Coordinates of C-alpha atoms in Angstrom, one line a residue:
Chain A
X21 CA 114.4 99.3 22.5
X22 CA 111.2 100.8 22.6
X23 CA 109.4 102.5 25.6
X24 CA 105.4 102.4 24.9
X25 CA 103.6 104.7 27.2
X26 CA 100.1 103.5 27.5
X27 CA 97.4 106.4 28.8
X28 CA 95.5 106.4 31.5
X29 CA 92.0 107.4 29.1
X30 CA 93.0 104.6 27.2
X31 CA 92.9 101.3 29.6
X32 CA 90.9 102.9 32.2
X33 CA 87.2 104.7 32.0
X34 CA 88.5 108.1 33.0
X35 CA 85.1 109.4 33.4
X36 CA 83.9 106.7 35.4
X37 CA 82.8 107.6 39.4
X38 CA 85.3 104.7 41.0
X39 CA 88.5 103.4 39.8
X40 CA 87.3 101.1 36.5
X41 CA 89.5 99.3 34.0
X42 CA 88.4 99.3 30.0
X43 CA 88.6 95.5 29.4
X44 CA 88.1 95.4 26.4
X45 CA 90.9 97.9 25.3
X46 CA 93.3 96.3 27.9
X47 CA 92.4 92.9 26.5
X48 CA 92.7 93.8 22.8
X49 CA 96.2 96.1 23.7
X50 CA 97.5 93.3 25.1
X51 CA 96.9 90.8 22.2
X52 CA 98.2 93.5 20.1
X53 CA 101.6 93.8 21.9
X54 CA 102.0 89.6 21.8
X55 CA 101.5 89.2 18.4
X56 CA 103.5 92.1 17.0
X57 CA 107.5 91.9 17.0
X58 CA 109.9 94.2 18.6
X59 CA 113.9 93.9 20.4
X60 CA 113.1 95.2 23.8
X61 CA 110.0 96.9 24.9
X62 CA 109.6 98.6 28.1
X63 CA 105.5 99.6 28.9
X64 CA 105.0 102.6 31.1
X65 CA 100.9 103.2 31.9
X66 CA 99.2 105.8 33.2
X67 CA 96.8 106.0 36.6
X68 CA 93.9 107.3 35.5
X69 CA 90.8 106.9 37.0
X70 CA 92.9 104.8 39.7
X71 CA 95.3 107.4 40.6
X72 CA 94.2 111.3 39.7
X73 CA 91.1 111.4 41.7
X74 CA 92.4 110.1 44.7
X75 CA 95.9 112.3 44.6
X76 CA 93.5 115.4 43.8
X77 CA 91.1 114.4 46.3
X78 CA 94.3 114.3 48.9
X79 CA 96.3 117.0 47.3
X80 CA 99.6 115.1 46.9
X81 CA 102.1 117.3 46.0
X82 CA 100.6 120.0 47.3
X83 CA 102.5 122.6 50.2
X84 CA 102.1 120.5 53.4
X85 CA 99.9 123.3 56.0
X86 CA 100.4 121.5 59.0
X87 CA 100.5 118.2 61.3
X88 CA 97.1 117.1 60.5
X89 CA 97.4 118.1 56.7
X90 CA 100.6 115.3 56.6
X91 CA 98.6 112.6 58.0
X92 CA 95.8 113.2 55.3
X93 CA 97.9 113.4 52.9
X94 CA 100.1 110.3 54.2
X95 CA 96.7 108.6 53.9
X96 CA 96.1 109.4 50.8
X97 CA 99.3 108.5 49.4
X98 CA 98.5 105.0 51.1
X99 CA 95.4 105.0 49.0
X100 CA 96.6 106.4 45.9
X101 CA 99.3 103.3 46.0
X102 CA 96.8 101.2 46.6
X103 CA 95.0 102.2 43.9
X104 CA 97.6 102.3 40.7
X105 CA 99.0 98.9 42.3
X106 CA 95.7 97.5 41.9
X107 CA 95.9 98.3 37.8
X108 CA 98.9 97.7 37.2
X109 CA 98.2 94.2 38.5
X110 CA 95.4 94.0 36.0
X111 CA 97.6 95.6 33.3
X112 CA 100.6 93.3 33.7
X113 CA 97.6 90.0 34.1
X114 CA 96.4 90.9 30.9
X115 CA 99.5 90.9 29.4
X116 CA 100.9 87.8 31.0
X117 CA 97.6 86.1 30.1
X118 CA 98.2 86.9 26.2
X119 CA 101.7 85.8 26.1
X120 CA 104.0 88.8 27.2
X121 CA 106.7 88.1 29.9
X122 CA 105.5 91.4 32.0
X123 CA 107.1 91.9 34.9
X124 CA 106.2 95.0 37.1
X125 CA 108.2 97.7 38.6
X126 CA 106.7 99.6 41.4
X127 CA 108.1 103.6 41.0
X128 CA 107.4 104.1 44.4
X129 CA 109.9 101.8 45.8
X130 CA 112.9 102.8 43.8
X131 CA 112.4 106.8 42.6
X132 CA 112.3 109.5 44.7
X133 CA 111.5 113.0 42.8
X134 CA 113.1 116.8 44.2
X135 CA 110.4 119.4 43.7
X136 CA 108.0 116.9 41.8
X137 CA 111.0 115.9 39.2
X138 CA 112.9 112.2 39.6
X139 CA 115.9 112.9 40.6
X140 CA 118.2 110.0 40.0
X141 CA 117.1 106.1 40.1
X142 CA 119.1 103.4 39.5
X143 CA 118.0 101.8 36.7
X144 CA 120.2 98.9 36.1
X145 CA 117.3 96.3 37.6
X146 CA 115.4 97.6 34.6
X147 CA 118.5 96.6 31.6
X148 CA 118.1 93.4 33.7
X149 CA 114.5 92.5 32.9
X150 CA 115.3 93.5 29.5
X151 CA 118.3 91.7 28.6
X152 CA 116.7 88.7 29.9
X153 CA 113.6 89.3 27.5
X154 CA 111.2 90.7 30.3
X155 CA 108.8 93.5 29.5
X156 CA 108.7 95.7 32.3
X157 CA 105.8 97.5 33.3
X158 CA 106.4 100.5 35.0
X159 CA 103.7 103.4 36.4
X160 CA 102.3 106.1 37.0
X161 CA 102.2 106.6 40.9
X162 CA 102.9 108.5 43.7
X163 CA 106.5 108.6 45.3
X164 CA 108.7 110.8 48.3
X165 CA 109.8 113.9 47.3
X166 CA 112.8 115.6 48.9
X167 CA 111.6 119.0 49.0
X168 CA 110.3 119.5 52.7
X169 CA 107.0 121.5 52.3
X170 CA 105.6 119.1 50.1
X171 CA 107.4 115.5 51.3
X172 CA 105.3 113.2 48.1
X173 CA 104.9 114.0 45.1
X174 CA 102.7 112.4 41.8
X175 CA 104.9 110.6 39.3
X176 CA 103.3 110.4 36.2
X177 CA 103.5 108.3 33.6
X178 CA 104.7 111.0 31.4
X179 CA 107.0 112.2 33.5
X180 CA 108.4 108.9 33.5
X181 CA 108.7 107.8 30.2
X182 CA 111.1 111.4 29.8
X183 CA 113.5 110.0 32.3
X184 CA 113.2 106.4 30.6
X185 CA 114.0 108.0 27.4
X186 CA 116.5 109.9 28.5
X187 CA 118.9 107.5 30.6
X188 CA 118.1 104.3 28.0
X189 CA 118.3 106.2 24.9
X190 CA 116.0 103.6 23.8
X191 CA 115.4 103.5 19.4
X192 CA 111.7 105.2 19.8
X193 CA 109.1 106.2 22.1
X194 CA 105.7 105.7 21.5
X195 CA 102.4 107.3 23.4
X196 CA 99.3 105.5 22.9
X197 CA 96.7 108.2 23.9
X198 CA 92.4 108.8 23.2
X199 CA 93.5 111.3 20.4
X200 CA 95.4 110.8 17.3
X201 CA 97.7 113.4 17.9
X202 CA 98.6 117.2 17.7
X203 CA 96.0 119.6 15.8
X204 CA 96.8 122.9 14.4
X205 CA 93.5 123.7 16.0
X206 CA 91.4 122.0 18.8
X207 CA 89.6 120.0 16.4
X208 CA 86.6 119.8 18.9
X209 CA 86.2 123.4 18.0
X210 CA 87.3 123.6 14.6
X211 CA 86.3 121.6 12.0
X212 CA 89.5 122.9 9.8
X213 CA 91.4 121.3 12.6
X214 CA 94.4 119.5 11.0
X215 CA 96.5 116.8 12.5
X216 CA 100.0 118.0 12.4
X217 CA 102.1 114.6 11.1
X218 CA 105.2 116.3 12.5
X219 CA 106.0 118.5 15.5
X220 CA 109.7 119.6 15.9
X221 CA 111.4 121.4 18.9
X222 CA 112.3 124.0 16.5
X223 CA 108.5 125.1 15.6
X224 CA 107.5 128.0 17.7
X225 CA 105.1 125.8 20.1
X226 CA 103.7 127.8 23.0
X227 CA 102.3 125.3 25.1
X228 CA 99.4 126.7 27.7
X229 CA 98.7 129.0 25.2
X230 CA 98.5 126.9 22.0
X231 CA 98.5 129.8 19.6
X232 CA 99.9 127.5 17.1
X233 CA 99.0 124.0 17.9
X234 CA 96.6 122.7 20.0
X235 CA 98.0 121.2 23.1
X236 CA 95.0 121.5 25.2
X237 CA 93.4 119.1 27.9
X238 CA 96.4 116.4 28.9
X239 CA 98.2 117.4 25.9
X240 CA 100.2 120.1 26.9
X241 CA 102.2 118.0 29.9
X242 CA 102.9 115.3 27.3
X243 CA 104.2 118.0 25.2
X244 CA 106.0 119.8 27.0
X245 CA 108.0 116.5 28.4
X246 CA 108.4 114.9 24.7
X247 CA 109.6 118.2 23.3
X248 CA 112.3 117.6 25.9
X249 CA 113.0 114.2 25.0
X250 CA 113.4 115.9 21.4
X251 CA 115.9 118.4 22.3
X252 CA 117.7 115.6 23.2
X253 CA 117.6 113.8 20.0
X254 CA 115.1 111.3 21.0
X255 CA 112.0 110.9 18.5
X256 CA 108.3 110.3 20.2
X257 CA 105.6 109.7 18.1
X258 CA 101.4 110.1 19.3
X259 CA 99.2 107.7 18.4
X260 CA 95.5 106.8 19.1
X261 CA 95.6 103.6 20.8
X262 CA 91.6 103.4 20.4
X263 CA 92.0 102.6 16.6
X264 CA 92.4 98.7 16.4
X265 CA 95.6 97.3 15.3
X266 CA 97.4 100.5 15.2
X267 CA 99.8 99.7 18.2
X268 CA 100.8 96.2 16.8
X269 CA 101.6 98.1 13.3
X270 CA 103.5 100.9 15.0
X271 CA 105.2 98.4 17.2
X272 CA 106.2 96.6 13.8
X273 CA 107.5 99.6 12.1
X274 CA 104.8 100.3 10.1
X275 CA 103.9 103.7 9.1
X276 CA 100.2 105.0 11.1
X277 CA 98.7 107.9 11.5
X278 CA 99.6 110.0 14.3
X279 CA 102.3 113.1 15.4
X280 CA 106.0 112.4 15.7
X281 CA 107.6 114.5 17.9
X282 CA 110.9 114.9 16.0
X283 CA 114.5 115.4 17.6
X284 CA 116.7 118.1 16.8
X285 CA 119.8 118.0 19.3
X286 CA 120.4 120.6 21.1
X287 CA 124.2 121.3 19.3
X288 CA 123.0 121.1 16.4
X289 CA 120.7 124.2 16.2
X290 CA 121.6 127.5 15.4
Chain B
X25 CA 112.6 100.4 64.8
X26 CA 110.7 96.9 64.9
X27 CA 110.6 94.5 62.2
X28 CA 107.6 92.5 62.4
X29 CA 107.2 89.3 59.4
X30 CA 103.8 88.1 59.4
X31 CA 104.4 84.5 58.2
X32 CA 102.8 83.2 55.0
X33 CA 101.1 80.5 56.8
X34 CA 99.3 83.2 59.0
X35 CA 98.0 85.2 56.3
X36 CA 97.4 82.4 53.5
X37 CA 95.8 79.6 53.9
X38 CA 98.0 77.0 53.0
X39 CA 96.7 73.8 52.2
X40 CA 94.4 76.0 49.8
X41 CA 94.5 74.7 46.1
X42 CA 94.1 78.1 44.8
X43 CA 96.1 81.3 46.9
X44 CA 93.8 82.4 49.3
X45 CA 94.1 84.8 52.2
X46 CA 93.2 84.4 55.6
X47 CA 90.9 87.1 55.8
X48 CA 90.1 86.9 59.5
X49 CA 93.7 86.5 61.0
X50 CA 94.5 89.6 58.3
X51 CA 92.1 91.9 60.0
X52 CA 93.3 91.1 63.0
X53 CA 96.4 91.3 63.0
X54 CA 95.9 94.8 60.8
X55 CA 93.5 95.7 64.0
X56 CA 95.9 94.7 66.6
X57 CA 99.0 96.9 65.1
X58 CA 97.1 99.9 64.6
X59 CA 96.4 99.4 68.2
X60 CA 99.8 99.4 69.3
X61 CA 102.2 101.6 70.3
X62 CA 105.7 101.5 67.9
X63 CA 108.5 104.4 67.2
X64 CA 108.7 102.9 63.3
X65 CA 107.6 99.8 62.5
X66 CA 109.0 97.8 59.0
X67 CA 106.6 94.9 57.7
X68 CA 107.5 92.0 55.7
X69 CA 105.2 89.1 55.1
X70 CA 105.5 85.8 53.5
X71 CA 104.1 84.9 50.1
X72 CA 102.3 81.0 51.4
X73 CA 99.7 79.9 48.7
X74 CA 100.3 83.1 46.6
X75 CA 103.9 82.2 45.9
X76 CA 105.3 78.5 47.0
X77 CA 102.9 76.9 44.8
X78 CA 104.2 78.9 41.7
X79 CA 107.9 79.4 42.1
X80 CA 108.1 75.5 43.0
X81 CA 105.9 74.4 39.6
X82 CA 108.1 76.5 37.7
X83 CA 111.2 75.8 39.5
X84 CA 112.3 79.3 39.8
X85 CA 115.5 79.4 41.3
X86 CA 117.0 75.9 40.0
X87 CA 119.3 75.6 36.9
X88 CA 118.0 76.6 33.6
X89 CA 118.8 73.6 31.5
X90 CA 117.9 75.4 27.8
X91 CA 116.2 78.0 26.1
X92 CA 112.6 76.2 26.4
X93 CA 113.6 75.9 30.5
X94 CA 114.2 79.4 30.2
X95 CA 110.8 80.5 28.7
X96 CA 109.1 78.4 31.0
X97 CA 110.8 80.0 34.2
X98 CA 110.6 83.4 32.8
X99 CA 106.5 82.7 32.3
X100 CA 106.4 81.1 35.9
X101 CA 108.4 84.2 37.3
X102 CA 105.9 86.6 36.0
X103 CA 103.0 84.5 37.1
X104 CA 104.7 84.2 40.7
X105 CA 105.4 88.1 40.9
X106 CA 101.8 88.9 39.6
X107 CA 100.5 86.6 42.8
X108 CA 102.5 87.9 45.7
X109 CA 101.5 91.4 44.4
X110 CA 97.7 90.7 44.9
X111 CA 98.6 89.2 48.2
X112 CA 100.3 92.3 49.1
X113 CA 97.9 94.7 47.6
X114 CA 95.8 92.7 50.4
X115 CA 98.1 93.1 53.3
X116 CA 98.4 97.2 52.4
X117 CA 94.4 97.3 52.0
X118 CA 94.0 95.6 55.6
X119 CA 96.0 97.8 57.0
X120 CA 94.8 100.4 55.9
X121 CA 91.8 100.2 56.5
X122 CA 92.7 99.9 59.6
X123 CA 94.3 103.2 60.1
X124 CA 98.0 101.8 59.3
X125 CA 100.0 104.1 57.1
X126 CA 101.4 101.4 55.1
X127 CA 103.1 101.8 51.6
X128 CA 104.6 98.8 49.8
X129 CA 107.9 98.5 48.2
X130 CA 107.7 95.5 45.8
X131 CA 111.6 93.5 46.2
X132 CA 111.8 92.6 42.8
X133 CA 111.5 96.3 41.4
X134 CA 115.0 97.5 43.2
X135 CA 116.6 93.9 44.8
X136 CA 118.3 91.6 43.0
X137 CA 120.4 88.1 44.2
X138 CA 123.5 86.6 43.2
X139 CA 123.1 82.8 43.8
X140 CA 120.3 83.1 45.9
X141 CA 121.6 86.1 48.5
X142 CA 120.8 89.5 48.3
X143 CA 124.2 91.0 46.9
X144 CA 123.3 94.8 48.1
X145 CA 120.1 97.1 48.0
X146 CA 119.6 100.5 48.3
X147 CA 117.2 100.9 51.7
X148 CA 117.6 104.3 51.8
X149 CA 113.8 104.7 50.5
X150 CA 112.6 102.5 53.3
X151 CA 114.5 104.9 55.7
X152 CA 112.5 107.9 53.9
X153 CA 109.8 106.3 54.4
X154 CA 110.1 105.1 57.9
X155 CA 111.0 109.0 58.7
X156 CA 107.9 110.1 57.4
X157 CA 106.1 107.7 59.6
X158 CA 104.7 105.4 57.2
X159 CA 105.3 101.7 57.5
X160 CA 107.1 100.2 54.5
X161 CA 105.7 96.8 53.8
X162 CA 108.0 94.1 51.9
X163 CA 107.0 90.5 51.0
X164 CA 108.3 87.7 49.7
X165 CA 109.1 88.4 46.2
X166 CA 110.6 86.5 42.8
X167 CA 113.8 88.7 41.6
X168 CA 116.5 88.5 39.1
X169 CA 119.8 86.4 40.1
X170 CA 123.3 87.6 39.2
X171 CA 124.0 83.8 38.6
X172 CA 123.7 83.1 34.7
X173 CA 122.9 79.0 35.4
X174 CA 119.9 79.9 37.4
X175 CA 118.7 84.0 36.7
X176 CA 115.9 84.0 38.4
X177 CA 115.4 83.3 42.4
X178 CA 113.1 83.3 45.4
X179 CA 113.4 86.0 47.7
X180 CA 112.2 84.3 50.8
X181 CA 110.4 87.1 53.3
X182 CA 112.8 85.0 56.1
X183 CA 116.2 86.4 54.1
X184 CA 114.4 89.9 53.6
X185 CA 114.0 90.8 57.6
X186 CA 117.7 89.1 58.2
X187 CA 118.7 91.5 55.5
X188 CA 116.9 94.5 56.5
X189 CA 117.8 94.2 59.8
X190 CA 121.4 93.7 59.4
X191 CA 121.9 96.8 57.3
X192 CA 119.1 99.0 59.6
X193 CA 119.9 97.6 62.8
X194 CA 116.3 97.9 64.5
X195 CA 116.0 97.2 68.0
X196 CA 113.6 94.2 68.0
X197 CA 112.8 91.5 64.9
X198 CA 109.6 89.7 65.7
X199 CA 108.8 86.5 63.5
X200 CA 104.8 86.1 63.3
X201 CA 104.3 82.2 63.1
X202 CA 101.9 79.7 63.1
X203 CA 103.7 78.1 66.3
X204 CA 105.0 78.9 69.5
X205 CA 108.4 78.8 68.9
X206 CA 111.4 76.3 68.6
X207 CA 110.7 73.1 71.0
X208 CA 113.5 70.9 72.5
X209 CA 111.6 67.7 70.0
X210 CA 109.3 67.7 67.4
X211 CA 105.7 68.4 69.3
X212 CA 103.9 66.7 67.1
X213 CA 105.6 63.9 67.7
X214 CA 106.6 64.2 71.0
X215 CA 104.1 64.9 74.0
X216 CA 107.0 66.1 76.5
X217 CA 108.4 68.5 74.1
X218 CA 109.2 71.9 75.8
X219 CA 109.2 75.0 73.8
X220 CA 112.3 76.4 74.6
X221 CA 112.1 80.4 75.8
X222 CA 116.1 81.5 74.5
X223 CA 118.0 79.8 72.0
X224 CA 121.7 81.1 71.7
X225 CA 124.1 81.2 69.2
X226 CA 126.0 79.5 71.1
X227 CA 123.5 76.6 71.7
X228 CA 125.0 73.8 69.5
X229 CA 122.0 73.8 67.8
X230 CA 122.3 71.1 64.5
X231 CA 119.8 72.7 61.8
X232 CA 118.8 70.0 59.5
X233 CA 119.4 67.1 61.8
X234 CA 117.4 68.9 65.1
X235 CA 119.2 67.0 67.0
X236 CA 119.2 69.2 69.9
X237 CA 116.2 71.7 69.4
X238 CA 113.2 71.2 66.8
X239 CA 113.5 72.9 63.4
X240 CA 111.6 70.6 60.9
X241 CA 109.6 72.5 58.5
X242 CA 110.1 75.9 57.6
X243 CA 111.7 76.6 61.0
X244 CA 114.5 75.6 59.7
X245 CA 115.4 78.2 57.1
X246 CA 113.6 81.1 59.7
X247 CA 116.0 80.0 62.3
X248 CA 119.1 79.8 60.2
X249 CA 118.3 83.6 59.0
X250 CA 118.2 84.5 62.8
X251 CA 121.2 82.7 63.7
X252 CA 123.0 84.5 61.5
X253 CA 121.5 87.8 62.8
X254 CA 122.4 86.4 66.2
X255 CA 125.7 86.4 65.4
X256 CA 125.9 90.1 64.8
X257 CA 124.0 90.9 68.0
X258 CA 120.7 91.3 66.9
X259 CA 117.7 89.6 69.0
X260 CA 115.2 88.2 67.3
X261 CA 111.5 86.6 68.6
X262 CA 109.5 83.9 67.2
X263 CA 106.0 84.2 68.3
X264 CA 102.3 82.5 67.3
X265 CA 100.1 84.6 65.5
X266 CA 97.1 82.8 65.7
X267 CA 97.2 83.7 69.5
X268 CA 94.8 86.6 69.8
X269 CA 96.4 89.9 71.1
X270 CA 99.6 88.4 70.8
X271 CA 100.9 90.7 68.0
X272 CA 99.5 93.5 69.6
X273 CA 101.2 93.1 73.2
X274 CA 104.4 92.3 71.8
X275 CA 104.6 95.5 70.0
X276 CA 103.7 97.2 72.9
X277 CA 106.5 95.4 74.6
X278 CA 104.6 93.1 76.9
X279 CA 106.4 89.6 77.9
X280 CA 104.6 86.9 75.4
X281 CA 104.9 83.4 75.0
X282 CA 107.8 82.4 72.3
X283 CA 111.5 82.0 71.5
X284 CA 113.8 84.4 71.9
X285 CA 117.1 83.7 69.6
X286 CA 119.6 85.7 71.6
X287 CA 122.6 87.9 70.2
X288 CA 126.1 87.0 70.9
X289 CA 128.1 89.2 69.3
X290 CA 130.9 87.3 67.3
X291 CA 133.8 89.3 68.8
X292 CA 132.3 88.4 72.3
X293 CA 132.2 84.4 71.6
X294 CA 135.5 82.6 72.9

């Protein structure tokens, strides 16, 4: 099994003013998937410019002040829905169209978090779909959460692909972001910036402050919920889904440039 | 709690080659529950010419007669589930847009079938969300079958409110249609056919045969769901959508032409 996270920068124009697919990534991802070969694969995609600016804009997850506060944000959690549903209709349409079995799985209407973290879901529908040969597409999206002062909460993609990883134990984990990994440096500053090829829980990483690696911008949440995954033995690897072919040769096995996030279980370290 | 089905036929046009909504009854009807008056309201519409056509090409839900069947249905099942999503996505914009609160919780992501019947789902989310106010909209859905011969089934939006409101036992269950209700003869046919304002359990009604009360077309499976409900004492109304104001003064609890299919509670019947 392999759970491929595909970011939000990559299949959506994150800059753009209104919610905007990238067509031509989406369309060449998707070809990519199809013709490359793998046991089980489970997709999880980000929001992007469908979901962030509108959960921002509405402040979902945020302390609830009053009456009128919950009914804007209840409306924006109607729109923020909205919204991801629309591309992950498009996500799982160009997949379909290019010869994957995609089937979608709303988060919303199976995971509830606790303080902004899932907090059990039952899975099982999801071993279905697989052992059947489906791909299923899950989300990043906005779901109830139990804590009272904030009542929703924003599920990311990232956040999700953790909990995947954990509770399927699935052979790898693969993020397909806009960058080709972890830097020493922020290579936008540094021209010395090197790509790191391998990231253990073990280094000393002190992510927010990335005194040695660079985990600014999106990086540090992805970090912070892989180096999890890696404490429990489960190996992630960062890619740059922008370079063409690379996720049909990582999806093969094939060796490509990028940051593995290697596992060291817990028990085992000193 | 009311659980209103908007009926495929209302929403969709049928006879369309292609799925297509009915964009004018949508925004009514999305118009006339936002001006209503409910405690919590639970939607579920039908999937017409974004799902029949599909699931019936593909015979999803027959026997799966080899591997090549299989891949067929599988394809079909993805196509079918990608449809009724856009038509929901629809529904949940209409409404709104309207000022409705609605969130969608897609069946297939956490209900699953065992020869054609729901075989137990976790509604506890809809509850969530119903305390919180918003109005969970369901649909008509493709999902995975517990049966190995067939896999794959049709969730018809007709089992989906039976289900729902046997296990949240709301006070009223409202069918939108595209007719008045169940007639003593086929009108159509007959010119002195009365529509009939109760039907009882009890009524030795023949479904199939309609020897004693009309249930050709897709009454027939609608009122077999609501017999059923009947029998555990649940009420159920079958009313015309295409009647202006009609969805809105039934919410509101105003007397409106239809059927009513009365409880009799088991225990109660001689």
């Amino acid at each position: 099994m392999i759970i491929l996270k595909l970011g939000g920068s990559v299949i959506t124009r994150k800059e753009a003013e209104k919610p905007t697919i990238n067509p031509e990534n989406l369309a060449r991802i998707a070809r990519e998937i199809s013709l490359s070969s793998y046991q089980q694969l489970i997709i999880v995609h980000g929001a992007g410019s469908f979901g962030h600016p509108f959960a921002r804009k509405y402040g979902i997850g945020d302390k609830i002040s009053d009456l009128k506060d919950l009914q804007h944000k209840m409306q924006g959690f109607s729109i923020t829905q909205e919204h991801v549903r629309q591309l992950n209709l498009k996500v799982t349409e160009y997949l379909r169209k290019n010869g994957v079995n995609a089937v979608s799985l709303q988060p919303s209407s199976f995971i509830k978090t606790e303080n902004k973290r899932i907090k059990g879901a039952d899975l099982s529908i999801i071993k279905n779909y697989l052992d059947l040969n489906f791909t299923p597409v899950l989300y990043g999206d906005v779901v109830l959460d139990s804590d009272d002062s904030i009542k929703m909460a924003v599920l990311s993609g990232d956040q999700l692909i953790q909990y995947l990883a954990l509770n399927l134990k699935p052979e790898r984990v693969i993020l397909a972001t806009d960058v080709d990994g972890i830097y020493d440096k922020d290579p936008k500053k540094h021209k010395d910036a090197h790509l790191l090829e391998v990231v253990s829980s073990k280094d000393p990483l002190q992510i927010g402050e990335a005194e040695t690696v660079d985990v600014t911008g999106g990086m540090g949440g992805k970090v912070f919920e892989l180096l999890q995954l890696a404490d429990e033995g489960i190996e992630s690897e960062i890619i740059n889904a922008n370079r063409i072919d690379i996720i049909k040769n990582v999806l093969n096995g094939d060796k490509v440039k990028g940051t593995r996030i290697k596992g060291i279980k817990k028990e085992l370290r000193k």
